[in-house]
XYZ file of C-alpha atoms in Angstrom:
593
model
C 10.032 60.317 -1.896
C 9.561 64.270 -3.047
C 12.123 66.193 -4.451
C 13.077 67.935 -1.601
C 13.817 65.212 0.641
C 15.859 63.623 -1.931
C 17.729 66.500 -2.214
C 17.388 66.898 1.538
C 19.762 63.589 1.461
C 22.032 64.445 -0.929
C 23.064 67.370 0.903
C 24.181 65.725 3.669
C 26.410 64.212 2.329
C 29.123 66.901 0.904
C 32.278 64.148 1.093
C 32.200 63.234 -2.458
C 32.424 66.453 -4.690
C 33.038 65.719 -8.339
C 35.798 65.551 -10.605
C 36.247 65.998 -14.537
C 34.713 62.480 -15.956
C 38.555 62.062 -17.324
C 39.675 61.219 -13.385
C 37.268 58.923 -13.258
C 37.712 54.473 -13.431
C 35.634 51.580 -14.023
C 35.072 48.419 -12.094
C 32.700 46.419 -14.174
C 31.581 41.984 -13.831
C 29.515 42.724 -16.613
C 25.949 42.423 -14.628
C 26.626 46.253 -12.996
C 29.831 48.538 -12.538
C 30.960 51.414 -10.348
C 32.414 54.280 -10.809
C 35.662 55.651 -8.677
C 37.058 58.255 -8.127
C 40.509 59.411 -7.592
C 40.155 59.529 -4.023
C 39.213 55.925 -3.865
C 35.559 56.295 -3.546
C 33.051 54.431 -5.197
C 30.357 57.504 -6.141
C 28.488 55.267 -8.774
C 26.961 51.920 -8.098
C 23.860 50.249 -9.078
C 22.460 47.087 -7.827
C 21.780 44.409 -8.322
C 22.488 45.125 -12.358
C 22.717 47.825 -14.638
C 19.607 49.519 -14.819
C 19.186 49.443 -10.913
C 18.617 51.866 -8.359
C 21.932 53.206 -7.353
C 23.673 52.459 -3.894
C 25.545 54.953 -4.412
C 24.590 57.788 -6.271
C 27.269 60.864 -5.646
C 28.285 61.135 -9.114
C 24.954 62.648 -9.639
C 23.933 64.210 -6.201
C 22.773 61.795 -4.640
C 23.916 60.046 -1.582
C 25.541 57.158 0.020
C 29.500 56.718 -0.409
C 32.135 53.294 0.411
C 35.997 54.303 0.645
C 39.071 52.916 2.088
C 41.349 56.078 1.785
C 44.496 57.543 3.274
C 43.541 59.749 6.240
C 46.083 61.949 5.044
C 44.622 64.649 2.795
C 47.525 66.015 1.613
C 48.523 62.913 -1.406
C 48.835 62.793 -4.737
C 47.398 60.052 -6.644
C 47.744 57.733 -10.202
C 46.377 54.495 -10.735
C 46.707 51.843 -13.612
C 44.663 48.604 -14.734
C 46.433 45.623 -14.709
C 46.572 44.530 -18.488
C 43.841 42.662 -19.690
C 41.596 43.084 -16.656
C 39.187 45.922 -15.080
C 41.195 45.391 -11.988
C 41.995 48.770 -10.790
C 45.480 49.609 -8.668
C 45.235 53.296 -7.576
C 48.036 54.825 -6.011
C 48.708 57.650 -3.363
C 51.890 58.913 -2.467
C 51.736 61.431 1.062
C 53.827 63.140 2.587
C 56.190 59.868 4.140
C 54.066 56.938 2.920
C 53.109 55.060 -0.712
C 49.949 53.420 -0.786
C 48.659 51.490 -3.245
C 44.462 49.981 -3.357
C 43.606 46.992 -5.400
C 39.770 47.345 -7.063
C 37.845 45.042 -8.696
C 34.725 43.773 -8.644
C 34.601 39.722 -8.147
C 33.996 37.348 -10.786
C 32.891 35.131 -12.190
C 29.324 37.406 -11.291
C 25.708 36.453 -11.077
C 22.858 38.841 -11.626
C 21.885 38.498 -8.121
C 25.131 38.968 -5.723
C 27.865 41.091 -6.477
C 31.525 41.453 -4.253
C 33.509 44.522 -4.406
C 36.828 43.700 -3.465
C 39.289 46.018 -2.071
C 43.413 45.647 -1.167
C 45.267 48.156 0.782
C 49.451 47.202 0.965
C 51.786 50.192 2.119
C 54.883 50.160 -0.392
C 56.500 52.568 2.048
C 56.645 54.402 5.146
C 53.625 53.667 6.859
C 49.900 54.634 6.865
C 46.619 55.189 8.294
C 43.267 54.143 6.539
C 40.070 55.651 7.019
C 36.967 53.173 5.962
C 33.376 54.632 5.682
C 30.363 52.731 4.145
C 27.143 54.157 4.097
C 25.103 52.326 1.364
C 21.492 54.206 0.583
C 19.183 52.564 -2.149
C 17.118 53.958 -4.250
C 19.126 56.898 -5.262
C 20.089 57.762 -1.400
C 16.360 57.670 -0.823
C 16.553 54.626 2.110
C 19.042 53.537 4.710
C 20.358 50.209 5.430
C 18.523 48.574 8.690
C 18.773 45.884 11.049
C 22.705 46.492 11.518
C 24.816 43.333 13.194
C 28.319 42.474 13.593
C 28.124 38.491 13.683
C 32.072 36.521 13.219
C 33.673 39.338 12.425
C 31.088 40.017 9.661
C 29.088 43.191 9.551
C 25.483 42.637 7.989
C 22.360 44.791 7.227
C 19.363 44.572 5.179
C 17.341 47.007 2.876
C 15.178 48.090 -0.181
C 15.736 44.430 -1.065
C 19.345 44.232 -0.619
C 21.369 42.114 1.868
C 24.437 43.612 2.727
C 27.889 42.392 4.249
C 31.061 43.781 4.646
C 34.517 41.709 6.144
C 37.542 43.432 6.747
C 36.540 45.781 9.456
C 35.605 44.025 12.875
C 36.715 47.339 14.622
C 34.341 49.887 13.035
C 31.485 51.433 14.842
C 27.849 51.825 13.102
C 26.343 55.511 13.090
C 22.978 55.633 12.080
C 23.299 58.910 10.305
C 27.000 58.243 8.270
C 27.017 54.634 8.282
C 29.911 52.411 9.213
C 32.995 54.113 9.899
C 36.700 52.649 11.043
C 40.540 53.616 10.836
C 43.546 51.174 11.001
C 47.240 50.993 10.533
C 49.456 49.444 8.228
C 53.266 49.388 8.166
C 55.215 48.527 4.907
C 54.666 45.241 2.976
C 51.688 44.526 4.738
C 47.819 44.534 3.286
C 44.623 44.497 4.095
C 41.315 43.156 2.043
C 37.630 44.120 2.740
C 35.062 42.716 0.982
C 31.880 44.224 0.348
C 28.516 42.343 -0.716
C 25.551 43.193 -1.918
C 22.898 40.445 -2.743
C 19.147 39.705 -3.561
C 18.476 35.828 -2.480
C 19.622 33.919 0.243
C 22.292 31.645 -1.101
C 25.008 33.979 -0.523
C 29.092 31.933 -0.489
C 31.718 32.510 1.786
C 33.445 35.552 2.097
C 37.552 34.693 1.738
C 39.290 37.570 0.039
C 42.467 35.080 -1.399
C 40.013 32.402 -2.908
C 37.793 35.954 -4.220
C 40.561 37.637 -5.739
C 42.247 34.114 -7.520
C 38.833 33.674 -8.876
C 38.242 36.905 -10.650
C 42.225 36.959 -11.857
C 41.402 33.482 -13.430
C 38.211 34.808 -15.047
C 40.293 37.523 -16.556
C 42.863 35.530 -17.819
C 40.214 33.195 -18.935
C 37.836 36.112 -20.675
C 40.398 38.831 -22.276
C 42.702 37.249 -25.530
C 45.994 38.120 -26.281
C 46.074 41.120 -28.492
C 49.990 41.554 -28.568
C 49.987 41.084 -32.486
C 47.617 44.114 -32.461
C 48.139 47.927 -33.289
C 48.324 49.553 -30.108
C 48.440 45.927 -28.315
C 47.773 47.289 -24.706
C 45.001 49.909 -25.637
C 43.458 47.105 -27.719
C 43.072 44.515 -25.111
C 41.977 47.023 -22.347
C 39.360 47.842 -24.941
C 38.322 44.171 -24.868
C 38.314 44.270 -21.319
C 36.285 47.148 -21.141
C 33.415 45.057 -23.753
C 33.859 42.563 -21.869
C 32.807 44.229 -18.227
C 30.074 45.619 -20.023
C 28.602 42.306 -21.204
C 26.003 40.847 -18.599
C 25.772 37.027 -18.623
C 22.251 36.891 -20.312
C 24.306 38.635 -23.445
C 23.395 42.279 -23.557
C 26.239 44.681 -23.102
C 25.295 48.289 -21.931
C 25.806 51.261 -23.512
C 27.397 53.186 -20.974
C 27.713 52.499 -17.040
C 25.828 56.111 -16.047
C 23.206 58.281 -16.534
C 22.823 61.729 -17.391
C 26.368 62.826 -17.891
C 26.319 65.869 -19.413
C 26.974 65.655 -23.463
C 26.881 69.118 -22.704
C 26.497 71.759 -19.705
C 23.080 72.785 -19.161
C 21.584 71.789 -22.541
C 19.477 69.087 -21.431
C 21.061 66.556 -23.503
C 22.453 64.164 -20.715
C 20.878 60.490 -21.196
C 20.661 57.099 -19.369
C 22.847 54.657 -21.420
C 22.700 51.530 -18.472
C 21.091 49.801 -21.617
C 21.926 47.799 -24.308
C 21.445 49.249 -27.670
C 21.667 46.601 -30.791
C 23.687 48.694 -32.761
C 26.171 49.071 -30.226
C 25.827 45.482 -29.619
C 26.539 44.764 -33.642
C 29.564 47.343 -33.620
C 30.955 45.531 -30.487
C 30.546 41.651 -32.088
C 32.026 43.122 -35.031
C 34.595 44.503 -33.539
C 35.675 40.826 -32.063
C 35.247 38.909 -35.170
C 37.511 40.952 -36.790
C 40.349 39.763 -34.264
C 38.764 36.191 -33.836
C 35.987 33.970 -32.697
C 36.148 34.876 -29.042
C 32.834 34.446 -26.677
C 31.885 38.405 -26.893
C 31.474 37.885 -30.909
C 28.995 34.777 -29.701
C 27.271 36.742 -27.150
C 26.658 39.675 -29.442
C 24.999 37.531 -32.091
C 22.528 35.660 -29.266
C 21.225 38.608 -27.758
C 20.658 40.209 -31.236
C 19.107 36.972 -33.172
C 16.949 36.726 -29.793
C 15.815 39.738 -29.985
C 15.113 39.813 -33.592
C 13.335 36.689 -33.496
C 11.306 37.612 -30.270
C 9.958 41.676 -32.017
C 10.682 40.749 -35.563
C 9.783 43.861 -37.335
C 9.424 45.730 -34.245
C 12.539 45.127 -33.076
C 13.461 48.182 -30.090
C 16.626 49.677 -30.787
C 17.865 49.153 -27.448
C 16.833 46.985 -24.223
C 17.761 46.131 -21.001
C 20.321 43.765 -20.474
C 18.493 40.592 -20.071
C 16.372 41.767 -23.180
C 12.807 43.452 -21.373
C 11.820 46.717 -22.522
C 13.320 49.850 -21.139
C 11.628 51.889 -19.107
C 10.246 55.666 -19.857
C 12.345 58.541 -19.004
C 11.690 59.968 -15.624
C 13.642 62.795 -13.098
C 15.096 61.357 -9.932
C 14.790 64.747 -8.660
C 18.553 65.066 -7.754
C 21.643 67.798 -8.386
C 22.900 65.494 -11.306
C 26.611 66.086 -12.292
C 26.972 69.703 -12.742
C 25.702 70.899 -15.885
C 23.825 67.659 -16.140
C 20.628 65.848 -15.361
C 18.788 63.236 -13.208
C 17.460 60.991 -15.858
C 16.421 57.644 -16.282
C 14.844 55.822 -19.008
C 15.227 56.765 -22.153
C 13.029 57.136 -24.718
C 14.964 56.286 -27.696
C 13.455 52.560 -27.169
C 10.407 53.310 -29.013
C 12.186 54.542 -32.181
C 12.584 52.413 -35.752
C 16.085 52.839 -36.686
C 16.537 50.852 -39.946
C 20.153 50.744 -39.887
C 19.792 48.340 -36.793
C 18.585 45.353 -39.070
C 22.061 46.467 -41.616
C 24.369 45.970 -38.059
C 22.155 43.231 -37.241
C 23.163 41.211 -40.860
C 26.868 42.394 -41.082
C 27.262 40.770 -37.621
C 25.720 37.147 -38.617
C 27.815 37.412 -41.941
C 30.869 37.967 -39.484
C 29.862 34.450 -37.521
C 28.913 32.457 -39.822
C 32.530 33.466 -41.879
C 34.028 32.271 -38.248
C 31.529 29.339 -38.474
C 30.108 30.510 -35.377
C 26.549 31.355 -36.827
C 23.889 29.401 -34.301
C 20.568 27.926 -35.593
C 18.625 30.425 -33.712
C 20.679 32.994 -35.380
C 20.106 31.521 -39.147
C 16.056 32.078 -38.429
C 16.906 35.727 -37.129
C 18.727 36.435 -40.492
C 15.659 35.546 -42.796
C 13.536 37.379 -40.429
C 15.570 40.542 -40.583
C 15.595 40.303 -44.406
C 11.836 40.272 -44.127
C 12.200 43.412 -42.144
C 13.780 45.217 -44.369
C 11.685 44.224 -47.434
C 8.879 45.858 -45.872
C 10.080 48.607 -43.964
C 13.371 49.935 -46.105
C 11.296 52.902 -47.430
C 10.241 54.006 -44.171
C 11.523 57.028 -42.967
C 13.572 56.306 -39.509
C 15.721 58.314 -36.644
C 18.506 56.795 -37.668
C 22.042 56.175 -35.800
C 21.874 59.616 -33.980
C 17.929 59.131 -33.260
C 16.909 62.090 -34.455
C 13.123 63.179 -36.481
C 12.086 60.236 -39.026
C 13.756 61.069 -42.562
C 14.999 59.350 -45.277
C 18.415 59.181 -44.216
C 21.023 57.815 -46.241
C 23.480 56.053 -44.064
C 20.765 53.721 -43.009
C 19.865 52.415 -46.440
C 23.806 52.027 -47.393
C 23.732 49.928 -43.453
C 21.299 47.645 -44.552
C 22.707 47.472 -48.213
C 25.884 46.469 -46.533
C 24.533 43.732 -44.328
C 22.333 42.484 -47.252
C 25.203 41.640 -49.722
C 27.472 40.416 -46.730
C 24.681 37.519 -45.763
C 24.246 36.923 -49.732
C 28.504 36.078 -49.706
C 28.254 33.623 -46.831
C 24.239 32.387 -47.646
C 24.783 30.330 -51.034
C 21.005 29.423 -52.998
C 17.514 31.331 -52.309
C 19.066 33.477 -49.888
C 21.756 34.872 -51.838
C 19.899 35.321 -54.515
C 17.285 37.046 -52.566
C 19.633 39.234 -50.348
C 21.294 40.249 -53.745
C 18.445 41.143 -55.650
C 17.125 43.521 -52.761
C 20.029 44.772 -52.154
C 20.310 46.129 -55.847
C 16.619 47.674 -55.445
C 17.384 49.340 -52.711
C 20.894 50.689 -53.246
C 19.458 51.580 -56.905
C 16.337 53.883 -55.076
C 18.930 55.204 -52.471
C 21.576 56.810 -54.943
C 18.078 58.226 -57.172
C 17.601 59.715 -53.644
C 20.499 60.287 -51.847
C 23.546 60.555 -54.451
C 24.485 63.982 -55.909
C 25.458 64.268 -59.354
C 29.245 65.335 -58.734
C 29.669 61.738 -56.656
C 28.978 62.703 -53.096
C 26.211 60.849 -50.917
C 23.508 63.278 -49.158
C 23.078 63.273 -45.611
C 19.262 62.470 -46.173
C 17.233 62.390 -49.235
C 16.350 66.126 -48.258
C 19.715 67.414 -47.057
C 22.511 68.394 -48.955
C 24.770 68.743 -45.411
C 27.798 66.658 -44.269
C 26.932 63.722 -42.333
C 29.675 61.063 -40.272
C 27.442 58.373 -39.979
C 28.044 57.517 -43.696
C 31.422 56.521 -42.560
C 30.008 53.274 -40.887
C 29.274 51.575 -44.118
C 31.681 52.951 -46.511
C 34.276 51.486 -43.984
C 32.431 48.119 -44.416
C 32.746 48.314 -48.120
C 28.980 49.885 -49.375
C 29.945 51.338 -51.471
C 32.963 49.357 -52.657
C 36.215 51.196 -52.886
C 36.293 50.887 -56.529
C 33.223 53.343 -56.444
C 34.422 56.789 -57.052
C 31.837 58.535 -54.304
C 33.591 56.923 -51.415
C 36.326 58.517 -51.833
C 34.519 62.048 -52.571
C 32.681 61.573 -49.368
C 34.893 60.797 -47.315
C 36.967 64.114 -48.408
C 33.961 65.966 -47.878
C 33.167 65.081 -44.292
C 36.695 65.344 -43.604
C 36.520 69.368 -44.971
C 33.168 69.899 -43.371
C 33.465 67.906 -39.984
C 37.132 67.757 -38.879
C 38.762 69.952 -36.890
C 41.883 69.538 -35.296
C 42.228 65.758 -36.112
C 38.801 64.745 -34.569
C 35.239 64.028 -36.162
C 32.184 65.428 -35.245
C 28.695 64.305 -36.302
C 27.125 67.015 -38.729
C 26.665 70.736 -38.693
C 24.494 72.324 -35.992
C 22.641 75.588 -38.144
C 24.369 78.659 -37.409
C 26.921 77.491 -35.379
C 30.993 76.470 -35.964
C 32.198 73.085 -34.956
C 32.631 72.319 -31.187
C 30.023 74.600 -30.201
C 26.801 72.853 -29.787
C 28.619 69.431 -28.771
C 31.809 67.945 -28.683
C 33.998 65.548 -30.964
C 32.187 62.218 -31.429
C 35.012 59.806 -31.172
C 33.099 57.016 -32.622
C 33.421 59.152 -35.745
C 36.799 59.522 -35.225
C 37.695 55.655 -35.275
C 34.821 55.351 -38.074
C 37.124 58.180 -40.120
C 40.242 55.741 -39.648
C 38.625 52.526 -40.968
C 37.359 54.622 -43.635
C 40.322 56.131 -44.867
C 41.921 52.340 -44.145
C 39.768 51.152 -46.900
C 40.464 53.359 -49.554
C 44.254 52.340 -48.850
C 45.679 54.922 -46.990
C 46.973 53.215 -44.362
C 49.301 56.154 -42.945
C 45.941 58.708 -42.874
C 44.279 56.040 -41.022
C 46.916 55.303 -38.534
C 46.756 59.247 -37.967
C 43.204 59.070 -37.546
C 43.217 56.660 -34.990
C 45.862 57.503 -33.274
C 44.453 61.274 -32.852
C 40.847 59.547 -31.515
C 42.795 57.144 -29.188
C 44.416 59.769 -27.437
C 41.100 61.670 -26.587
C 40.576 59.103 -23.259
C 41.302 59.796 -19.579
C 44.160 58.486 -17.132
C 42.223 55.454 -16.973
C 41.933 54.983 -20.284
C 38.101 55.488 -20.717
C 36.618 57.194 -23.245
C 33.484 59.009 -23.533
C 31.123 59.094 -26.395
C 32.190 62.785 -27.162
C 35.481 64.864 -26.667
C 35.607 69.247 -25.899
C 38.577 69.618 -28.180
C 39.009 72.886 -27.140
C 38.964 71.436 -23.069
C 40.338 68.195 -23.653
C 37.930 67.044 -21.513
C 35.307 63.683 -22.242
C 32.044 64.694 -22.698
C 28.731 62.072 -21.959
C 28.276 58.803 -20.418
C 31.312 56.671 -18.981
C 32.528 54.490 -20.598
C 31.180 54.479 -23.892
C 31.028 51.082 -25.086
C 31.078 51.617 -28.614
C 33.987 53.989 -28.298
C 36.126 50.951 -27.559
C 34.632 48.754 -29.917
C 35.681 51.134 -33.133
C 39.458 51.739 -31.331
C 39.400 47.579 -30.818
C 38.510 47.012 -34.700
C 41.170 49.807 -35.914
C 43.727 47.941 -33.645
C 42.486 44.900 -35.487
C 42.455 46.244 -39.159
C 44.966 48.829 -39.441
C 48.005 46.066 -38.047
C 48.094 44.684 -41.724
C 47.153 45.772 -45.371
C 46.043 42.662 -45.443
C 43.134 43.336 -42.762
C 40.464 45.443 -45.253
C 37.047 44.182 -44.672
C 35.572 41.824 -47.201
């Protein structure tokens, strides 16, 4: 479809306007997720998984749009997740009436049917509720065809996609804004709908009880206990939040969206509906540091498949179910103002060395849980064979940026290198160790300034964040005098305010070319954390946490000055970092080995 007619689309429907990405909440079953708004509409959905065309698209400008909302305009709303779980209660108080809507999206989930399931009760006065569904695949591009109410049941077919909604046997069909209905409820009672979307033909039954007791189970089932935690409730949302991301063939995405603006009208806004192995690493991490629970085990499957699969060559990020990502293209839509239309992303073509370093530090973390799989043994020796040859090689790095010499990717693998040789006794210790000395040896020649503080890159003198990834994993050990120096340094160079930001843009202050990165922030925390400050780490942290939405979402980056989020939502590795300071910074017993 051409540009105009896309746009064409998305202009006719003007219901959905945006809000600040802060307002915004997350239904996730860990194959897709959808975004809502406070209103109660879903404006981001893509099926059937992550990396799909969107449904519904309005959080970019595109079109199609599914609420269940007060008709009264004039409300206020306020929503909360129920603990441990990405089920979503939002709640709108009008004029004479309190309503509250129960989100989630069904589980346990398969990659090929997903069930959004939606509660209205009235917890006073009484209320009416205006439906409207009006699915459009492909980015609002097609229309759903071959409309039929059958039992009660509406149904309809397109762009691949069977669809069926229960809950509104009263609604009429228009061809041009979809299926549309209003109905009253009185205190104490409710009312579930139940919307499907599915690719084969062995579709269940639609009940909205047995639905609902299902995906409470799952949660129950999925999220651990995290009261002994720092931050207990943050810490297990955060778990919840990994976990929605996680798809059942082991990848966890990046980020739900695309193109969210990093910031306005830059051109930096990227599609993050993949899974990137670092992210992956910092997640499984993450949950090994609390315990052996089945996101640390998914973590290390999808990485030691993918290392054994592209050895070498590993991609630094994937789709979900491990095929290559696709080149960046425009949708040719609005986007979210100041933002794009992307997706793809070209990042998957990159060598970032510090992926094999993540890669290691995460086996080490398994196989100390005695979780480490056979399969994942056989990826270890083949990403120490990786790095042998390729540890010279100039790489983009964590922030994918031009190929240099950068430092925090040789202290990454230098990290994950002596971790494997402490839990690998014999040949591979020895070997592990020995390389590990060569290359930590060439890196501080490089990379290590003679009063004590690492380089950003062999050829840059500037401050850089990303070092505080492995000098919070102990490389180099606290005992070594230009940790500490470093540390200090990026603190005086790159904080502002109590949050972290990346590195210095050329001729610019801090906050002007981009935001806080709250992964540094977390990163700053552990840091600090390891050098035994515990009280300057629990400040840390507890300055990052705060930079999140109602909802308790975070973005990757944070406008200080706006206190708004900034990028893709939610950023998975955002709540991987806040999860491991929750872990570590509860005891000073916790420091990393």
């Amino acid at each position: 479809m051409s540009f105009r007619s896309r746009i064409d689309i998305a202009a006719e429907d003007p219901s959905s306007p945006p809000w600040a990405l802060r307002d915004y909440a997350l239904l996730a079953d860990g194959e897709r997720g959808a975004l809502v708004d406070p209103t109660g509409r879903v404006v981001w959905l893509c099926a059937p998984r992550w990396d799909s065309d969107a449904v519904f698209s309005a959080l970019i400008g595109g079109g199609g749009q599914f609420a269940v909302e007060p008709v009264d305009r004039w409300r206020v709303w306020g929503g909360y997740y129920e603990e441990g779980t990405l089920i979503r209660v939002s709640r709108w108080v009008t004029a004479d009436s309190v309503i509250e809507c129960r989100d989630a999206l069904a589980l346990p989930a398969t990659a090929d049917r997903l069930a959004l399931l939606r509660r209205m009760r009235v917890e006073r006065g009484e209320a009416r509720l205006r439906l409207c569904l009006d699915p459009r695949p492909d980015f609002g591009a097609h229309r759903m065809a071959d409309i039929r109410l059958e039992g009660g049941v509406w149904t309809a077919q397109g762009h691949g996609l069977s669809l069926r909604l229960l809950g509104a046997p009263e609604a009429t069909w228009d061809r041009e804004s979809g299926l549309n209905g209003e109905f009253l409820l009185r205190k104490g009672e409710e009312h579930d709908v139940v919307f499907e979307l599915a690719t084969g033909s062995d579709i269940g039954r639609l009940h909205a009880g047995e639905l609902w007791r299902e995906t409470e189970r799952e949660w129950r089932r999925a999220v651990p206990d995290c009261s002994t935690l720092a931050a207990p409730r943050d810490a297990r949302h955060a778990y919840a939040v990994l976990r929605g991301l996680t798809s059942s063939a082991g990848g966890m995405v990046a980020a739900a969206t695309t193109s969210l603006p990093e910031r306005a009208n830059t051109g930096r806004s990227y599609d993050y509906r993949f899974t990137w192995l670092r992210d992956q690493c910092y997640a499984g991490l993450a949950v090994a540091a609390h315990g052996p629970h089945g996101l640390m085990d998914s973590a290390v499957r999808f990485t030691a498949e993918r290392i054994l699969e592209d050895g070498e060559r590993v991609r630094p990020a994937y789709t979900v179910t491990g095929g290559p990502v696709p080149e960046e293209h425009a949708l040719g839509l609005p986007g979210y103002p100041g933002g794009g239309d992307r997706v793809g992303n070209q990042a998957a073509a990159q060598f970032q060395l510090d992926t094999f370093g993540e890669a290691l530090q995460l086996f080490a973390a398994a196989a100390r849980h005695d979780r480490l799989p056979r399969e994942a043994e056989r990826a270890v020796r083949v990403a120490v064979d990786a790095v042998e040859r390729n540890w010279q090689r100039p790489d983009a790095g964590v922030w994918e940026l031009e190929d240099r010499w950068w430092t925090h990717s040789r202290l990454g693998v230098v990290c994950g290198l002596r971790h494997i040789a402490e839990v690998f006794p014999g040949a591979t210790a020895r070997r592990c160790t020995t390389l590990s000395k060569t290359i930590m040896a060439e890196t501080r020649r490089r990379c290590l300034r003679a009063d004590g503080r690492w380089r950003r890159a062999a050829d840059d003198d500037g401050a850089e964040a990303a070092l505080l990834v492995p000098l919070a994993r102990g490389c180099p050990g606290v005992e070594d005098s230009s940790n500490a120096i470093t540390r200090a340094y990026i603190e005086e160079q790159l904080a502002e305010d109590g949050y972290v930001y990346r590195f210095n843009h050329p001729g610019g202050p801090l906050g002007r070319e981009e935001g806080a990165f709250l992964l540094c922030g977390f990163t700053m925390a552990l840091a600090t954390h390891h050098l035994g400050d515990r009280v300057g780490a629990f400040r840390w942290f507890e300055r990052a946490r705060a930079a999140c939405g109602p909802s308790g979402l975070f973005a990757e980056e944070y406008d200080v000055r706006q206190r708004q989020l900034r990028g893709n939502l939610p950023q998975a590795f955002v709540h991987a970092l806040l999860l491991e300071c929750a872990v570590r910074l509860n005891d000073a017993s916790t420091l990393p080995p």
